Amino acid sequence: MSDLPHISNWIDGSQAPPTSERVTVLNPATEAPIATIDATPQETVNEIVLSSLNVFHNGKWSKADASERFSVLSNAAVLLRSRIPEFVELETLQTGRPIREMRAQLARIPEWLEYFASLARVHEGRVTPFKGPVVNTLTRMPLGVVAQITPWNHPLLIATKKIAAALAAGNVVIVKPSELAPLSVLRLGALFKEAGLPDGTLQIICGYGRETGKYLCENPYLSKIDLTGGLATYKAIAPNASTNMIPITAELGGKAPVCFFPSVNVEDAVRAALFASFIASGQTCVTGSRLLVHNDMYDAFVELLVKRVESLRIGTPTDDRTQIGAVINKAAVERCSSFVNRAVEEGGTLLCGGKPTSVDGKGFFFSPTIISVTESSHLACNEVFGPVIAIIRCSDEKEIIRVANMTSFALGASVWTNDFSQAHRVAEQIEAGIVWIDGHHLNDPSSPWGGFKESGIGKENGVEAYESYTKVKSTVINYGVKPVWFDDDIENARYG
């Protein structure tokens, strides 16, 4: 293990001295160690927060002109775009996702830097219609030091989404990536320094979520916590954040329904289901994990779907022919198996897959799985985060809408129909923060991303994300109202 490369925290513009405790990062496709990272202790976390607070108050970034923020973020976008191949290789290595998926995803990530760079440059304050001879200006200001807890399934994408919005607004950012896939995020530190970001404005610290992540989120000097993770993690950090009056943006997962109506050609519908359900081996928060299929097309749909799923190529993630890569670790394999076993015990019908597998006898792989279940089964209502998909026969449009809204999650959903009126009618009634019509997994830096119910609070992307990283100052300028409250002219006095 001593010959493994060690990638230490990125602090104050350079790689920090390694901590005494370390975490080993594995390649999930081979189970082989890739590198080690720091396990940052509480004392060091608190020192980094205080250092970051000093950086915020010195104003090099928080008080920089919008044009300077635009320039730095734009430079970072250019640098990132030129280095996409190396980031693709790293993401594939640490996540086990097929390399062709990573090429497609990472090619778009610089767009987030470009979008928020532009937003920093053009976003304007406003003047309210304040009554009387008074001008009221609203100015947006950065919050301060913000903590971002990012996941392992889209390490670079989700970190960049959060970092871009926070930096554009003038904040100092501390990112804590998942210990399962932190390497691409750690590489962002040097990239932003090269782009011109002042030292200490982006800090990247590593360690276990239950330790380092907890220490970070408990620090009272934070001005915001932005979390992408599970509901249990949110519930663990929310009470302390509430005590310290720290706002939280939380994207917590989903159980996305994919709604199919008989006006769609069966082959097109199956192709859509494969894309919705098995990108990233089902390890996304908007995985199409519930296929709600109209009775009139159900039998033909299932027959073709099973045939297509059984032909998906499981393989080495670095092979361009591979369609299904690894899941993230052994615990993910066990979770998938547990869901399959319970679904069958509850009376579900295993249509294909359902077993752990491997490539050359190694790796954390699970065969793509389709199980026919009832709408109230455990599999139909709970997030697997793996390639285990529920399919539910629905009698009509009304039932599809009802089943789509049954779970406590409400992040994403998609509606597939060639009936224009039906598409909008159904989309309007589905409870979800994101509803796609004849599409799935579509994302853009300008499009707000976030859910309802237990899927989270707040939004990533768009003006909404930018503004959530700011606080509003109201400046009231009186140019004609005389302060006469204690004078004789009480009739004309103004008060709150």
Coordinates of N, CA and C in Angstrom, one line a residue, residues 26-233:
L26 N -10.8 2.8 -3.9 CA -10.8 1.6 -4.7 C -11.4 1.9 -6.1
N27 N -10.9 1.1 -7.1 CA -11.5 1.0 -8.4 C -12.6 0.0 -8.3
P28 N -13.9 0.4 -8.4 CA -15.0 -0.6 -8.1 C -15.1 -1.7 -9.2
A29 N -14.5 -1.5 -10.3 CA -14.5 -2.5 -11.4 C -13.5 -3.6 -11.2
T30 N -12.4 -3.3 -10.4 CA -11.4 -4.3 -10.2 C -11.1 -4.6 -8.7
E31 N -11.7 -3.8 -7.8 CA -11.5 -3.9 -6.4 C -10.1 -3.5 -6.0
A32 N -9.3 -3.0 -6.9 CA -7.9 -2.6 -6.6 C -7.8 -1.2 -6.1
P33 N -6.9 -1.0 -5.1 CA -6.7 0.4 -4.6 C -6.1 1.3 -5.7
I34 N -6.6 2.6 -5.8 CA -6.1 3.6 -6.7 C -5.2 4.5 -6.1
A35 N -5.6 5.0 -4.9 CA -4.8 6.1 -4.2 C -5.3 6.2 -2.8
T36 N -4.6 7.0 -2.0 CA -5.1 7.3 -0.7 C -5.4 8.8 -0.6
I37 N -6.3 9.2 0.3 CA -6.6 10.6 0.5 C -6.6 10.8 2.0
D38 N -6.7 12.1 2.4 CA -6.6 12.4 3.8 C -8.0 12.1 4.5
A39 N -7.9 11.7 5.8 CA -9.0 11.6 6.7 C -8.9 12.8 7.6
T40 N -9.5 13.9 7.3 CA -9.3 15.2 7.9 C -9.9 15.2 9.3
P41 N -9.1 15.4 10.4 CA -9.7 15.4 11.7 C -10.4 16.7 12.1
Q42 N -11.2 16.7 13.1 CA -12.0 17.9 13.5 C -11.2 19.1 13.7
E43 N -10.1 19.0 14.4 CA -9.3 20.2 14.6 C -8.8 20.9 13.3
T44 N -8.4 20.1 12.4 CA -8.0 20.6 11.1 C -9.1 21.2 10.3
V45 N -10.3 20.5 10.4 CA -11.5 21.1 9.7 C -11.8 22.5 10.3
N46 N -11.8 22.6 11.6 CA -12.1 23.9 12.2 C -11.1 25.0 11.8
E47 N -9.8 24.6 11.7 CA -8.8 25.5 11.3 C -9.0 26.0 9.9
I48 N -9.4 25.1 9.0 CA -9.7 25.4 7.6 C -10.9 26.4 7.5
V49 N -11.9 26.1 8.3 CA -13.1 27.0 8.3 C -12.7 28.4 8.7
L50 N -11.9 28.6 9.8 CA -11.5 29.9 10.2 C -10.6 30.6 9.2
S51 N -9.7 29.8 8.6 CA -8.8 30.4 7.5 C -9.7 30.9 6.4
S52 N -10.7 30.1 6.0 CA -11.6 30.5 4.9 C -12.4 31.7 5.3
L53 N -12.8 31.9 6.5 CA -13.5 33.1 7.0 C -12.6 34.3 6.8
N54 N -11.4 34.2 7.1 CA -10.4 35.3 6.9 C -10.3 35.7 5.5
V55 N -10.2 34.6 4.6 CA -10.2 34.9 3.2 C -11.4 35.6 2.7
F56 N -12.6 35.2 3.2 CA -13.8 35.9 2.8 C -13.7 37.4 3.2
H57 N -13.3 37.6 4.4 CA -13.3 39.0 4.9 C -12.3 39.9 4.3
N58 N -11.2 39.3 3.8 CA -10.2 40.1 3.2 C -10.7 40.7 1.8
G59 N -11.7 40.1 1.3 CA -12.4 40.8 0.2 C -11.8 40.6 -1.2
K60 N -10.7 39.8 -1.3 CA -10.1 39.6 -2.6 C -11.1 39.0 -3.6
W61 N -12.0 38.1 -3.1 CA -13.0 37.5 -4.0 C -14.4 38.0 -3.7
S62 N -14.7 38.1 -2.4 CA -16.1 38.5 -2.0 C -16.4 39.9 -2.4
K63 N -15.4 40.8 -2.6 CA -15.6 42.2 -3.0 C -15.1 42.5 -4.4
A64 N -14.7 41.4 -5.1 CA -14.1 41.6 -6.4 C -15.2 42.0 -7.4
D65 N -14.9 42.8 -8.4 CA -15.8 43.2 -9.4 C -16.4 41.9 -10.1
A66 N -17.7 42.1 -10.5 CA -18.3 41.0 -11.3 C -17.5 40.6 -12.5
S67 N -16.9 41.6 -13.1 CA -16.1 41.3 -14.3 C -14.9 40.4 -14.0
E68 N -14.4 40.5 -12.8 CA -13.3 39.6 -12.4 C -13.7 38.2 -12.1
R69 N -14.9 38.1 -11.5 CA -15.4 36.7 -11.3 C -15.8 36.1 -12.6
F70 N -16.3 36.9 -13.5 CA -16.6 36.4 -14.9 C -15.3 35.9 -15.5
S71 N -14.3 36.6 -15.4 CA -13.0 36.2 -16.1 C -12.4 35.0 -15.5
V72 N -12.4 34.8 -14.2 CA -11.8 33.6 -13.5 C -12.6 32.4 -13.9
L73 N -14.0 32.5 -13.8 CA -14.8 31.3 -14.1 C -14.7 30.9 -15.6
S74 N -14.6 31.9 -16.4 CA -14.5 31.7 -17.8 C -13.2 31.0 -18.1
N75 N -12.1 31.5 -17.5 CA -10.8 30.8 -17.6 C -10.8 29.4 -17.2
A76 N -11.5 29.1 -16.1 CA -11.6 27.8 -15.6 C -12.4 26.9 -16.6
A77 N -13.4 27.4 -17.2 CA -14.1 26.6 -18.2 C -13.2 26.3 -19.4
V78 N -12.4 27.2 -19.8 CA -11.5 26.9 -20.9 C -10.5 25.8 -20.5
L79 N -9.9 26.0 -19.3 CA -8.9 25.0 -18.9 C -9.6 23.6 -18.7
L80 N -10.8 23.6 -18.1 CA -11.4 22.3 -17.9 C -11.7 21.6 -19.3
R81 N -12.2 22.4 -20.2 CA -12.6 21.8 -21.5 C -11.3 21.2 -22.2
S82 N -10.2 21.8 -22.0 CA -9.0 21.3 -22.6 C -8.4 20.1 -22.0
R83 N -8.9 19.8 -20.7 CA -8.4 18.6 -20.0 C -9.5 17.6 -19.8
I84 N -10.6 17.6 -20.5 CA -11.6 16.6 -20.3 C -11.1 15.2 -20.4
P85 N -10.3 14.9 -21.4 CA -9.8 13.4 -21.5 C -9.2 12.9 -20.2
E86 N -8.4 13.7 -19.5 CA -7.8 13.2 -18.3 C -8.8 13.1 -17.2
F87 N -9.8 14.0 -17.1 CA -10.8 13.9 -16.1 C -11.7 12.7 -16.4
V88 N -12.0 12.4 -17.7 CA -12.8 11.2 -18.1 C -12.1 9.9 -17.6
E89 N -10.9 9.8 -17.8 CA -10.1 8.6 -17.4 C -10.2 8.5 -15.9
L90 N -10.1 9.6 -15.1 CA -10.1 9.5 -13.7 C -11.5 9.2 -13.2
E91 N -12.5 9.8 -13.8 CA -13.9 9.5 -13.3 C -14.2 8.0 -13.6
T92 N -13.8 7.5 -14.7 CA -14.1 6.1 -15.0 C -13.4 5.2 -14.0
L93 N -12.2 5.5 -13.7 CA -11.4 4.7 -12.8 C -12.0 4.7 -11.4
Q94 N -12.5 5.8 -10.9 CA -13.0 5.8 -9.5 C -14.4 5.5 -9.3
T95 N -15.2 5.6 -10.4 CA -16.7 5.3 -10.3 C -17.1 4.0 -10.9
G96 N -16.3 3.4 -11.8 CA -16.6 2.2 -12.5 C -17.7 2.4 -13.6
R97 N -18.0 3.6 -14.0 CA -18.9 3.9 -15.0 C -18.3 3.7 -16.4
P98 N -19.1 3.3 -17.4 CA -18.5 3.1 -18.7 C -17.9 4.4 -19.3
I99 N -16.8 4.3 -19.9 CA -16.1 5.5 -20.4 C -16.9 6.3 -21.4
R100 N -17.7 5.6 -22.2 CA -18.5 6.4 -23.1 C -19.5 7.3 -22.5
E101 N -20.0 6.8 -21.3 CA -20.9 7.7 -20.5 C -20.2 8.9 -20.0
M102 N -19.0 8.7 -19.5 CA -18.2 9.7 -18.9 C -17.8 10.8 -19.9
R103 N -17.5 10.3 -21.1 CA -17.1 11.3 -22.2 C -18.3 12.2 -22.5
A104 N -19.5 11.6 -22.6 CA -20.7 12.4 -22.9 C -21.0 13.4 -21.7
Q105 N -20.9 12.9 -20.5 CA -21.3 13.8 -19.4 C -20.2 14.9 -19.1
L106 N -19.0 14.5 -19.1 CA -17.9 15.5 -18.8 C -17.7 16.6 -19.9
A107 N -18.1 16.2 -21.1 CA -17.9 17.2 -22.2 C -18.8 18.4 -21.9
R108 N -19.9 18.3 -21.2 CA -20.8 19.4 -20.9 C -20.5 20.2 -19.7
I109 N -19.7 19.7 -18.8 CA -19.5 20.3 -17.5 C -18.9 21.8 -17.6
P110 N -18.1 22.1 -18.5 CA -17.6 23.5 -18.6 C -18.8 24.5 -18.9
E111 N -19.9 24.0 -19.4 CA -21.0 24.9 -19.6 C -21.5 25.5 -18.3
W112 N -21.4 24.7 -17.2 CA -21.8 25.3 -15.9 C -21.0 26.5 -15.5
L113 N -19.7 26.3 -15.7 CA -18.8 27.4 -15.4 C -19.1 28.7 -16.2
E114 N -19.3 28.4 -17.5 CA -19.6 29.5 -18.4 C -20.9 30.2 -18.1
Y115 N -21.9 29.4 -17.7 CA -23.3 30.0 -17.4 C -23.2 30.8 -16.2
F116 N -22.6 30.3 -15.1 CA -22.5 31.1 -13.9 C -21.6 32.3 -14.0
A117 N -20.5 32.1 -14.8 CA -19.7 33.3 -15.1 C -20.5 34.4 -15.7
S118 N -21.3 34.1 -16.7 CA -22.1 35.1 -17.3 C -23.2 35.6 -16.4
L119 N -23.7 34.8 -15.5 CA -24.7 35.2 -14.6 C -24.1 36.2 -13.6
A120 N -22.9 36.0 -13.2 CA -22.3 36.9 -12.3 C -22.1 38.3 -12.9
R121 N -21.9 38.3 -14.2 CA -21.6 39.5 -15.0 C -22.9 40.3 -15.3
V122 N -24.0 39.6 -15.5 CA -25.2 40.3 -15.9 C -26.3 40.4 -14.9
H123 N -26.2 39.6 -13.8 CA -27.3 39.6 -12.8 C -27.3 41.0 -12.2
E124 N -28.5 41.6 -12.1 CA -28.7 42.9 -11.6 C -29.6 43.0 -10.3
G125 N -29.3 44.0 -9.5 CA -30.2 44.3 -8.4 C -31.5 44.9 -9.0
R126 N -32.3 45.4 -8.1 CA -33.5 46.0 -8.6 C -34.0 47.2 -7.6
V127 N -34.9 47.9 -8.1 CA -35.5 49.0 -7.3 C -36.9 48.7 -7.1
T128 N -37.4 48.7 -5.8 CA -38.8 48.4 -5.5 C -39.7 49.6 -5.7
P129 N -41.0 49.4 -5.9 CA -42.0 50.5 -6.0 C -42.3 51.0 -4.6
F130 N -41.3 51.5 -3.9 CA -41.5 52.0 -2.5 C -42.4 53.3 -2.6
K131 N -43.4 53.4 -1.7 CA -44.3 54.5 -1.7 C -43.6 55.8 -1.2
G132 N -43.9 56.9 -1.9 CA -43.5 58.2 -1.5 C -42.1 58.6 -2.2
P133 N -41.6 59.7 -1.8 CA -40.3 60.2 -2.3 C -39.1 59.4 -1.7
V134 N -39.1 58.1 -2.0 CA -38.1 57.2 -1.4 C -37.6 56.3 -2.5
V135 N -36.3 56.0 -2.6 CA -35.8 55.0 -3.5 C -35.3 53.8 -2.7
N136 N -35.7 52.6 -3.0 CA -35.3 51.4 -2.3 C -34.6 50.5 -3.3
T137 N -33.2 50.4 -3.0 CA -32.4 49.5 -3.9 C -32.2 48.2 -3.2
L138 N -32.2 47.1 -3.9 CA -31.9 45.7 -3.4 C -30.6 45.3 -4.0
T139 N -29.7 44.9 -3.1 CA -28.3 44.5 -3.6 C -28.1 43.1 -3.1
R140 N -27.6 42.2 -4.0 CA -27.2 40.9 -3.6 C -25.8 40.8 -3.2
M141 N -25.5 40.2 -2.0 CA -24.2 40.1 -1.5 C -23.9 38.6 -1.2
P142 N -22.6 38.2 -1.2 CA -22.3 36.8 -0.9 C -22.6 36.5 0.5
L143 N -22.8 35.2 0.8 CA -23.2 34.7 2.1 C -22.0 34.7 3.1
G144 N -20.8 34.1 2.6 CA -19.7 34.0 3.4 C -19.0 32.7 3.1
V145 N -18.7 31.8 4.1 CA -18.0 30.5 3.9 C -19.1 29.5 3.7
V146 N -19.2 28.8 2.6 CA -20.2 27.8 2.4 C -19.6 26.4 2.3
A147 N -20.3 25.4 2.8 CA -19.8 24.0 2.7 C -20.6 23.3 1.7
Q148 N -20.0 22.5 0.9 CA -20.6 21.7 -0.1 C -20.2 20.2 0.1
I149 N -21.2 19.4 0.3 CA -21.0 17.9 0.5 C -21.5 17.3 -0.8
T150 N -20.5 16.7 -1.6 CA -20.9 16.2 -2.9 C -20.7 14.6 -2.9
P151 N -21.5 14.0 -3.8 CA -21.6 12.5 -3.8 C -20.6 11.8 -4.8
W152 N -20.6 10.5 -4.8 CA -19.7 9.7 -5.6 C -20.2 9.4 -7.0
N153 N -21.5 9.5 -7.2 CA -22.1 9.0 -8.5 C -21.8 9.9 -9.7
H154 N -21.8 11.3 -9.5 CA -21.4 12.2 -10.5 C -20.4 13.2 -9.9
P155 N -19.2 12.7 -9.5 CA -18.3 13.5 -8.7 C -18.0 14.9 -9.3
L156 N -17.5 15.0 -10.5 CA -17.1 16.2 -11.1 C -18.3 17.1 -11.5
L157 N -19.4 16.5 -12.0 CA -20.5 17.3 -12.4 C -21.2 18.0 -11.3
I158 N -21.5 17.3 -10.2 CA -22.2 17.9 -9.1 C -21.4 18.8 -8.3
A159 N -20.1 18.5 -8.2 CA -19.2 19.5 -7.5 C -19.1 20.8 -8.3
T160 N -18.9 20.7 -9.6 CA -18.8 21.9 -10.5 C -20.1 22.7 -10.5
K161 N -21.2 22.0 -10.5 CA -22.5 22.8 -10.4 C -22.6 23.6 -9.2
K162 N -22.2 23.1 -8.1 CA -22.3 23.8 -6.8 C -21.2 24.9 -6.7
I163 N -19.9 24.5 -7.0 CA -18.8 25.4 -6.9 C -19.0 26.7 -7.8
A164 N -19.5 26.4 -9.1 CA -19.7 27.5 -10.0 C -20.7 28.6 -9.5
A165 N -21.8 28.1 -9.0 CA -22.8 29.0 -8.5 C -22.3 29.8 -7.3
A166 N -21.6 29.1 -6.3 CA -21.2 29.7 -5.1 C -20.1 30.7 -5.4
L167 N -19.1 30.4 -6.3 CA -18.0 31.3 -6.6 C -18.6 32.5 -7.4
A168 N -19.5 32.3 -8.3 CA -20.0 33.4 -9.0 C -20.7 34.5 -8.1
A169 N -21.2 34.0 -7.0 CA -21.9 34.9 -6.1 C -20.9 35.6 -5.1
G170 N -19.6 35.1 -5.1 CA -18.6 35.8 -4.3 C -18.3 35.1 -3.0
N171 N -18.7 33.8 -2.8 CA -18.5 33.1 -1.6 C -17.1 32.5 -1.6
V172 N -16.7 32.1 -0.4 CA -15.5 31.2 -0.2 C -16.1 29.8 0.0
V173 N -15.6 28.8 -0.7 CA -16.2 27.5 -0.8 C -15.3 26.4 -0.2
I174 N -15.9 25.6 0.7 CA -15.2 24.4 1.2 C -16.0 23.2 0.7
V175 N -15.3 22.4 -0.2 CA -16.0 21.2 -0.7 C -15.5 19.9 0.0
K176 N -16.4 19.1 0.4 CA -16.0 17.8 0.9 C -16.6 16.7 0.0
P177 N -15.8 16.2 -0.9 CA -16.2 15.1 -1.9 C -16.4 13.8 -1.1
S178 N -17.1 12.9 -1.8 CA -17.3 11.6 -1.2 C -15.9 10.9 -1.1
E179 N -15.7 10.2 -0.1 CA -14.5 9.4 0.1 C -14.4 8.2 -0.9
L180 N -15.5 7.9 -1.6 CA -15.5 6.8 -2.5 C -15.0 7.2 -3.9
A181 N -15.1 8.5 -4.2 CA -14.7 9.0 -5.6 C -14.3 10.5 -5.5
P182 N -13.2 10.8 -4.8 CA -12.8 12.2 -4.6 C -11.8 12.7 -5.5
L183 N -11.2 11.9 -6.4 CA -9.9 12.3 -7.0 C -10.1 13.4 -8.1
S184 N -11.2 13.3 -8.9 CA -11.4 14.3 -9.9 C -11.7 15.7 -9.2
V185 N -12.5 15.7 -8.1 CA -12.8 16.9 -7.4 C -11.5 17.5 -6.9
L186 N -10.6 16.7 -6.3 CA -9.3 17.2 -5.8 C -8.5 17.9 -6.9
R187 N -8.6 17.4 -8.1 CA -7.9 18.0 -9.2 C -8.4 19.4 -9.6
L188 N -9.6 19.8 -9.1 CA -10.1 21.1 -9.5 C -9.3 22.2 -8.8
G189 N -8.7 21.9 -7.6 CA -8.1 23.0 -6.9 C -7.0 23.7 -7.7
A190 N -6.1 22.9 -8.3 CA -5.0 23.5 -9.1 C -5.6 24.1 -10.4
L191 N -6.6 23.6 -10.9 CA -7.2 24.2 -12.1 C -7.8 25.6 -11.9
F192 N -8.5 25.7 -10.8 CA -9.0 27.1 -10.4 C -7.9 28.0 -10.1
K193 N -6.8 27.6 -9.4 CA -5.7 28.4 -9.1 C -5.1 29.0 -10.4
E194 N -4.9 28.1 -11.4 CA -4.4 28.5 -12.7 C -5.3 29.5 -13.4
A195 N -6.6 29.3 -13.1 CA -7.6 30.2 -13.8 C -7.6 31.6 -13.1
G196 N -6.9 31.8 -12.0 CA -6.8 33.1 -11.4 C -7.6 33.2 -10.1
L197 N -8.1 32.2 -9.5 CA -8.9 32.3 -8.3 C -7.9 32.5 -7.1
P198 N -8.2 33.5 -6.3 CA -7.3 33.8 -5.1 C -7.2 32.6 -4.2
D199 N -6.0 32.4 -3.7 CA -5.7 31.2 -2.8 C -6.7 31.3 -1.6
G200 N -7.1 30.1 -1.2 CA -8.0 30.0 -0.1 C -9.5 30.2 -0.4
T201 N -9.8 30.5 -1.6 CA -11.2 30.8 -2.0 C -11.9 29.5 -2.3
L202 N -11.2 28.5 -2.7 CA -11.8 27.1 -2.9 C -10.9 26.1 -2.1
Q203 N -11.5 25.6 -1.1 CA -10.8 24.6 -0.2 C -11.4 23.2 -0.5
I204 N -10.6 22.2 -0.6 CA -11.2 20.8 -0.8 C -10.6 19.9 0.2
I205 N -11.5 19.4 1.1 CA -11.1 18.5 2.2 C -11.7 17.2 2.1
C206 N -11.0 16.1 2.5 CA -11.4 14.8 2.3 C -11.5 14.0 3.6
G207 N -12.2 12.9 3.6 CA -12.4 12.1 4.8 C -13.7 11.4 4.7
Y208 N -14.0 10.6 5.7 CA -15.3 9.9 5.8 C -16.4 10.9 6.1
G209 N -17.6 10.7 5.5 CA -18.7 11.6 5.7 C -19.1 11.6 7.1
R210 N -19.1 10.4 7.8 CA -19.5 10.4 9.2 C -18.6 11.1 10.1
E211 N -17.4 11.4 9.7 CA -16.4 12.1 10.5 C -16.1 13.5 9.9
T212 N -15.3 13.6 8.9 CA -15.0 14.9 8.3 C -16.2 15.7 7.9
G213 N -17.1 15.0 7.2 CA -18.3 15.7 6.7 C -19.1 16.2 7.9
K214 N -19.2 15.4 9.0 CA -19.9 15.8 10.2 C -19.3 17.0 10.8
Y215 N -17.9 16.9 11.0 CA -17.2 18.0 11.6 C -17.4 19.4 10.8
L216 N -17.4 19.3 9.5 CA -17.6 20.5 8.7 C -19.0 21.1 8.9
C217 N -20.0 20.2 8.8 CA -21.4 20.7 8.9 C -21.7 21.2 10.3
E218 N -21.0 20.8 11.3 CA -21.3 21.3 12.7 C -20.6 22.6 13.0
N219 N -19.7 23.1 12.1 CA -19.0 24.3 12.4 C -20.0 25.5 12.4
P220 N -20.0 26.3 13.4 CA -21.0 27.4 13.5 C -20.6 28.6 12.6
Y221 N -19.4 28.6 12.0 CA -19.1 29.8 11.2 C -19.5 29.7 9.7
L222 N -20.1 28.6 9.3 CA -20.6 28.4 8.0 C -21.8 29.3 7.7
S223 N -22.0 29.7 6.5 CA -23.1 30.6 6.1 C -24.1 29.8 5.3
K224 N -23.8 28.6 4.8 CA -24.7 27.7 4.1 C -24.1 26.3 4.0
I225 N -25.0 25.3 3.9 CA -24.6 24.0 3.6 C -25.4 23.5 2.4
D226 N -24.6 23.0 1.4 CA -25.3 22.5 0.2 C -24.9 21.0 0.1
L227 N -25.9 20.2 0.2 CA -25.7 18.7 0.3 C -26.4 18.0 -0.9
T228 N -25.7 17.1 -1.5 CA -26.3 16.1 -2.3 C -26.0 14.7 -1.7
G229 N -27.0 14.0 -1.3 CA -26.8 12.8 -0.6 C -28.1 12.1 -0.2
G230 N -28.2 11.4 0.9 CA -29.3 10.7 1.3 C -30.1 11.4 2.4
L231 N -31.4 11.0 2.6 CA -32.2 11.6 3.6 C -31.6 11.5 5.0
A232 N -31.0 10.3 5.2 CA -30.4 10.1 6.6 C -29.3 11.1 6.9
T233 N -28.5 11.4 5.8 CA -27.4 12.4 6.0 C -28.0 13.8 6.3

